[in-house]
Short mmCIF file of C-alpha atoms and ligand atoms in Angstrom, two decimals:
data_model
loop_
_atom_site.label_atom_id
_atom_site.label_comp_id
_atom_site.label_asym_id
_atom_site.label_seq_id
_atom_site.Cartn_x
_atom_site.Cartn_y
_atom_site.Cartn_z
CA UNK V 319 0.00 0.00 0.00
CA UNK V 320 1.53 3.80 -0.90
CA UNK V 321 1.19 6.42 1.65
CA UNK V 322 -0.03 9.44 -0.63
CA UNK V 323 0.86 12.60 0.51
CA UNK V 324 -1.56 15.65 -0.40
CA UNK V 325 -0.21 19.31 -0.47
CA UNK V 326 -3.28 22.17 -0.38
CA UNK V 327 -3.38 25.49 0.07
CA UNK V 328 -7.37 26.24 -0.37
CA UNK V 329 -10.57 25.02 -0.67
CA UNK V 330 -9.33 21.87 -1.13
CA UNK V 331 -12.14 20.28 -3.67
CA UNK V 332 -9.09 18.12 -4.97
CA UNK V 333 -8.51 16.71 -2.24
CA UNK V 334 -11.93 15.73 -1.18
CA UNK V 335 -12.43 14.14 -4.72
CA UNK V 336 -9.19 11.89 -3.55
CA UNK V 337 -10.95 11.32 0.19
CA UNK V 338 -14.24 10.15 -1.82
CA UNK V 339 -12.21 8.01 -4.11
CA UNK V 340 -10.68 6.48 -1.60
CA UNK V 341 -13.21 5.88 0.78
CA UNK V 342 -15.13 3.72 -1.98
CA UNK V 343 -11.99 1.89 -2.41
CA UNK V 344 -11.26 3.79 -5.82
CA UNK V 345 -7.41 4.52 -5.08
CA UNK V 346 -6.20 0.79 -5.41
CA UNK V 347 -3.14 0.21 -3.57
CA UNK V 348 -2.79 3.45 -2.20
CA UNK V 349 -3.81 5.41 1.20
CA UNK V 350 -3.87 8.89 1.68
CA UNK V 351 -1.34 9.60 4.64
CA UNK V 352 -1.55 13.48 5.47
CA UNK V 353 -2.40 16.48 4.28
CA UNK V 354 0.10 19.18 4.62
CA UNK V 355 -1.11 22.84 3.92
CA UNK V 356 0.58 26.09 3.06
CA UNK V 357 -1.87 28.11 4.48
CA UNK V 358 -2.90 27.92 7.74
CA UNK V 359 -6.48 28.80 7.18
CA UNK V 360 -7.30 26.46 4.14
CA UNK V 361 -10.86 25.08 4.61
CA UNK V 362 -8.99 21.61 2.64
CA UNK V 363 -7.36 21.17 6.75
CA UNK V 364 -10.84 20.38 7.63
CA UNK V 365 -11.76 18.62 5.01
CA UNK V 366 -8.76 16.29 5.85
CA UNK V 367 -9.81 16.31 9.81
CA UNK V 368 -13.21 15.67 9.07
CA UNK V 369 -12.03 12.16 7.50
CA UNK V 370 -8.97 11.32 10.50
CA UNK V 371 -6.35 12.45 8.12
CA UNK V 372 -3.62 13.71 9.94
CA UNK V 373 -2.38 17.62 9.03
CA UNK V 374 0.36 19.95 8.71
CA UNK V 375 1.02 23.40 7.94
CA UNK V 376 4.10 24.56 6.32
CA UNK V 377 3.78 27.77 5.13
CA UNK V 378 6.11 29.52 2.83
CA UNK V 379 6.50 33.25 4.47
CA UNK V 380 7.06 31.43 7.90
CA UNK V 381 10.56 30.35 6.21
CA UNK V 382 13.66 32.91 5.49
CA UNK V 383 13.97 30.94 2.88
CA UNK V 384 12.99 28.51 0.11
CA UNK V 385 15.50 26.10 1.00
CA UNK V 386 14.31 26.21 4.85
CA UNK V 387 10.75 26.12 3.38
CA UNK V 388 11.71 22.63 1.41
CA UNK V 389 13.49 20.96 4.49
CA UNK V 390 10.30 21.63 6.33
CA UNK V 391 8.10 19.83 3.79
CA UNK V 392 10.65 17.33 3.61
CA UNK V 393 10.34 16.63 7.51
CA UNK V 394 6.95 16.26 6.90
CA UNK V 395 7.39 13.67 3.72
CA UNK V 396 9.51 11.78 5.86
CA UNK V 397 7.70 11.72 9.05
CA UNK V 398 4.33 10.59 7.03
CA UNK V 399 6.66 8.12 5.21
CA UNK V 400 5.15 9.29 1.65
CA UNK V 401 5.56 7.76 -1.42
CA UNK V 402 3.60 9.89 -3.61
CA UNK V 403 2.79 13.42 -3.46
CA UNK V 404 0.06 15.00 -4.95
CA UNK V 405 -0.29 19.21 -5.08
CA UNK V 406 -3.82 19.33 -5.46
CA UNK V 407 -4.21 23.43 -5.31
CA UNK V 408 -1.04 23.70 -3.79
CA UNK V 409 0.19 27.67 -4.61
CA UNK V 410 3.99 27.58 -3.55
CA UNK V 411 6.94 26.13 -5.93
CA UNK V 412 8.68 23.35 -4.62
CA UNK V 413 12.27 23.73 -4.53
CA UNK V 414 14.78 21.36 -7.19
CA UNK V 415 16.32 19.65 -4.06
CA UNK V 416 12.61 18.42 -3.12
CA UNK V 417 11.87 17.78 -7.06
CA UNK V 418 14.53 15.47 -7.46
CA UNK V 419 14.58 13.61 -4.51
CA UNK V 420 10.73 12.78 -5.45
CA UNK V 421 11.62 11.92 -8.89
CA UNK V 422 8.35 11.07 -10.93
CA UNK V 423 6.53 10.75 -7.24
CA UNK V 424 4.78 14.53 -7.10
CA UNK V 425 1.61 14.97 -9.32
CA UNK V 426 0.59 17.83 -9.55
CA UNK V 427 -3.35 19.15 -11.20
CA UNK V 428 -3.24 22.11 -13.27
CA UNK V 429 -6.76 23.73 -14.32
CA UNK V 430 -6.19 24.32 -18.18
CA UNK V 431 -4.75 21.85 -21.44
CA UNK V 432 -1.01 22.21 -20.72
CA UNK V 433 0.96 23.94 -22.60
CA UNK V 434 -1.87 26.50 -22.91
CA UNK V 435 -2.45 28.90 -20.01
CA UNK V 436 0.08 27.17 -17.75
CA UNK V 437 3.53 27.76 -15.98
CA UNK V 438 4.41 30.87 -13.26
CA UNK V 439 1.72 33.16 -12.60
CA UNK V 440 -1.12 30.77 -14.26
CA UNK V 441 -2.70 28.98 -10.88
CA UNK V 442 -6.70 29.24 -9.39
CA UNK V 443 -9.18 31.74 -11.06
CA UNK V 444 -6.01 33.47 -13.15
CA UNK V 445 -5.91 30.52 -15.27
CA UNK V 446 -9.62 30.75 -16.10
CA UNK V 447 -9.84 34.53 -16.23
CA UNK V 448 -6.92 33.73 -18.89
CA UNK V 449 -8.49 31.23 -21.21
CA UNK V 450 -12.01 33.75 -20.92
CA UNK V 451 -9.47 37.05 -21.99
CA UNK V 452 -8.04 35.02 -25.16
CA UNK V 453 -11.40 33.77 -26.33
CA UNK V 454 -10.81 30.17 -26.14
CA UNK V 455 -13.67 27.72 -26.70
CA UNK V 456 -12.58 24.62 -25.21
CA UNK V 457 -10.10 24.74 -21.88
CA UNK V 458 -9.78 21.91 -19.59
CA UNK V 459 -7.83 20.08 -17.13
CA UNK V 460 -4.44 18.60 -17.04
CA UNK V 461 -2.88 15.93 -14.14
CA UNK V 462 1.11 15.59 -14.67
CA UNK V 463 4.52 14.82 -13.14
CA UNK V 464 6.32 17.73 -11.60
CA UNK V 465 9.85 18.49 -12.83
CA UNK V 466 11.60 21.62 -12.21
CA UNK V 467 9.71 23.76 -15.01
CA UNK V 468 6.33 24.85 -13.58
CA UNK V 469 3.42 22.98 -15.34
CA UNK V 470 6.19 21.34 -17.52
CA UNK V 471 6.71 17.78 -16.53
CA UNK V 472 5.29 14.64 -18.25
CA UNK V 473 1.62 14.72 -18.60
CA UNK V 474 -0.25 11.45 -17.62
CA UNK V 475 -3.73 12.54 -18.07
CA UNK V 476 -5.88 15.79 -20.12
CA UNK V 477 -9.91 15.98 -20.51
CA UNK V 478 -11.25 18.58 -22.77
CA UNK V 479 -13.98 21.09 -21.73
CA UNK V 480 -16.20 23.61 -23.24
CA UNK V 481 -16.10 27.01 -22.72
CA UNK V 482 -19.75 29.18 -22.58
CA UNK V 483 -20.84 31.86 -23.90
CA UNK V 484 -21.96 33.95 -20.38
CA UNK V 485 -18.78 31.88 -18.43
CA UNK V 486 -17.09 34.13 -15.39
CA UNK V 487 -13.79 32.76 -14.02
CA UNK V 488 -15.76 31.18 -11.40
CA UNK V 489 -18.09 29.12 -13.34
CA UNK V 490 -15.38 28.37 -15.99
CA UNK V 491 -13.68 27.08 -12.49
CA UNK V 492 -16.37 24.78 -11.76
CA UNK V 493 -16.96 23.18 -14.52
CA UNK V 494 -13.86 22.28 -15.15
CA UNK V 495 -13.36 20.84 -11.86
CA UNK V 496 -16.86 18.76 -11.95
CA UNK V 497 -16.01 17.52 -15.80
CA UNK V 498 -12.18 16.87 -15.39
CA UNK V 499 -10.33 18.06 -12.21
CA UNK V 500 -12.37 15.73 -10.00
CA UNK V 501 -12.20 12.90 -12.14
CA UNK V 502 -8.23 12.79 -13.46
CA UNK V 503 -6.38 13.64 -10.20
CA UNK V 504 -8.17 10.37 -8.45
CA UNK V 505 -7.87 7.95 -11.85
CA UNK V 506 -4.25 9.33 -11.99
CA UNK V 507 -3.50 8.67 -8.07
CA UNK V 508 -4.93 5.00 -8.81
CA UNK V 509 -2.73 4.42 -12.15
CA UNK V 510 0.14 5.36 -10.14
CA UNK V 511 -0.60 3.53 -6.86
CA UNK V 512 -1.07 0.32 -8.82
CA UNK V 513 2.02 0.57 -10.53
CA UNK V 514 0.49 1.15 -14.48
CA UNK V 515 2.40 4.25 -15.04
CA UNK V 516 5.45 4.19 -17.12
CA UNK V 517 7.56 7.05 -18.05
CA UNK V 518 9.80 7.57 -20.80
CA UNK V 519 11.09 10.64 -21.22
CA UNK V 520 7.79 13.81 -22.00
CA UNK V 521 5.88 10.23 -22.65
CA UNK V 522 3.37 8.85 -19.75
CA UNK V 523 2.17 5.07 -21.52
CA UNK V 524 -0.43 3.23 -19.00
CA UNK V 525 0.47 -0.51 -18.60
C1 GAR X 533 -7.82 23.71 -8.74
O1 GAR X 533 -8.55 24.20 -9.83
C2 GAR X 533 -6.42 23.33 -9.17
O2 GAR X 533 -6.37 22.75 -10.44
C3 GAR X 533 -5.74 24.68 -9.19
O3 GAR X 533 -6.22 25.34 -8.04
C4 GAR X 533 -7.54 24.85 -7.74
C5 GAR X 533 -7.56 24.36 -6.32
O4 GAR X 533 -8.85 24.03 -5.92
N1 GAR X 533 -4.32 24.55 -9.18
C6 GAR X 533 -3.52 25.40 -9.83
O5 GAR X 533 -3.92 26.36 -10.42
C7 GAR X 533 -2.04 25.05 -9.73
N2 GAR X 533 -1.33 25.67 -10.82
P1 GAR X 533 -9.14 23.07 -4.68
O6 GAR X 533 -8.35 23.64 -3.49
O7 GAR X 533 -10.61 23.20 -4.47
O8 GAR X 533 -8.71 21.69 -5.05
#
């Protein structure tokens, strides 16, 4: 069984469509372990108590500095013995020591298709408010390994959605949560948990 790690920092929808997957038995071969926030006042914390998941808080501007801001989260990691960490909402950039040493074990959900509206700056409502500014008529969601580049690493799973005529940022937002967010991150959790995910350089092939 792999202790899955999940890093929030809001509402923390992702994470409750992981909690529901899990808790109908959806997330073969893996367990979610904590839940470590970096924000002390993300309602995802309770979401995460609510279900007995243990919690942490490790929030950037409480460290000096990203590297003391890394070997925090890594104390965490360790203590929670993860083998998988997932950043579902999580707003902070994890430093390369982190990245590496998690090699092809942090997934990370990114609202939009990647390599469209994605990368520094592009996270939450800024991504939709994006895709509505350019006029684009499909957007959708993306679930991918993390490498150093933001949003660049190897993507495992994309759904398409439509864009409509009337959309604001926030109901852009939840549609493509209910049509894809919701439904990759815990189908991508599961791949990897049961081993079907094989990387070969920008190429994710399920097994
Ligand atoms: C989600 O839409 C997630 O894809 C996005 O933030 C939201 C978090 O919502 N992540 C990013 O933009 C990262 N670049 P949640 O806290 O309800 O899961």
């Amino acid at each position: 069984m792999l202790n899955i790690a999940v890093l929030v920092s809001g509402g923390g929808t992702n994470l409750q469509a992981l909690i529901d997957a899990g808790e109908r038995g959806e997330l073969q071969n893996g367990r979610i372990c904590c839940v470590i926030s970096g924000n002390p006042q993300a309602y995802a914390l309770e979401r995460a108590k609510r279900h007995g998941i243990k919690t942490a808080v490790v929030a950037r501007k409480s460290f000096a500095s990203s590297k003391e801001f890394d070997l925090a989260l890594l104390k965490e990691l360790e203590s929670c013995k993860a083998d998988l960490i997932i950043l579902a909402g999580f707003m902070s950039i994890l430093g390369g020591e982190l990245i590496s040493k998690y090699e092809n074990k942090i997934i990370n959900v990114h609202p939009s298709l990647i390599p469209a509206f994605c990368g520094r700056g592009f996270y939450g409502l800024k991504v939709h408010q994006a895709v509505l500014d350019y006029g684009a008529k499909v957007t959708g969601a993306t679930v991918h390994f993390v490498n150093s580049i933001p949003d660049g690493g190897a993507i495992i799973l994309q759904k398409a959605v439509a864009v409509e005529s009337g959309d604001t940022p926030e109901t852009l937002q939840k549609r493509v949560m209910e049509q894809a967010e919701w439904q990759l991150l815990p189908k991508a959790v599961s791949l990897f948990c049961q081993g079907r995910l094989k990387i070969e350089g920008r190429e994710v092939y399920l097994k």
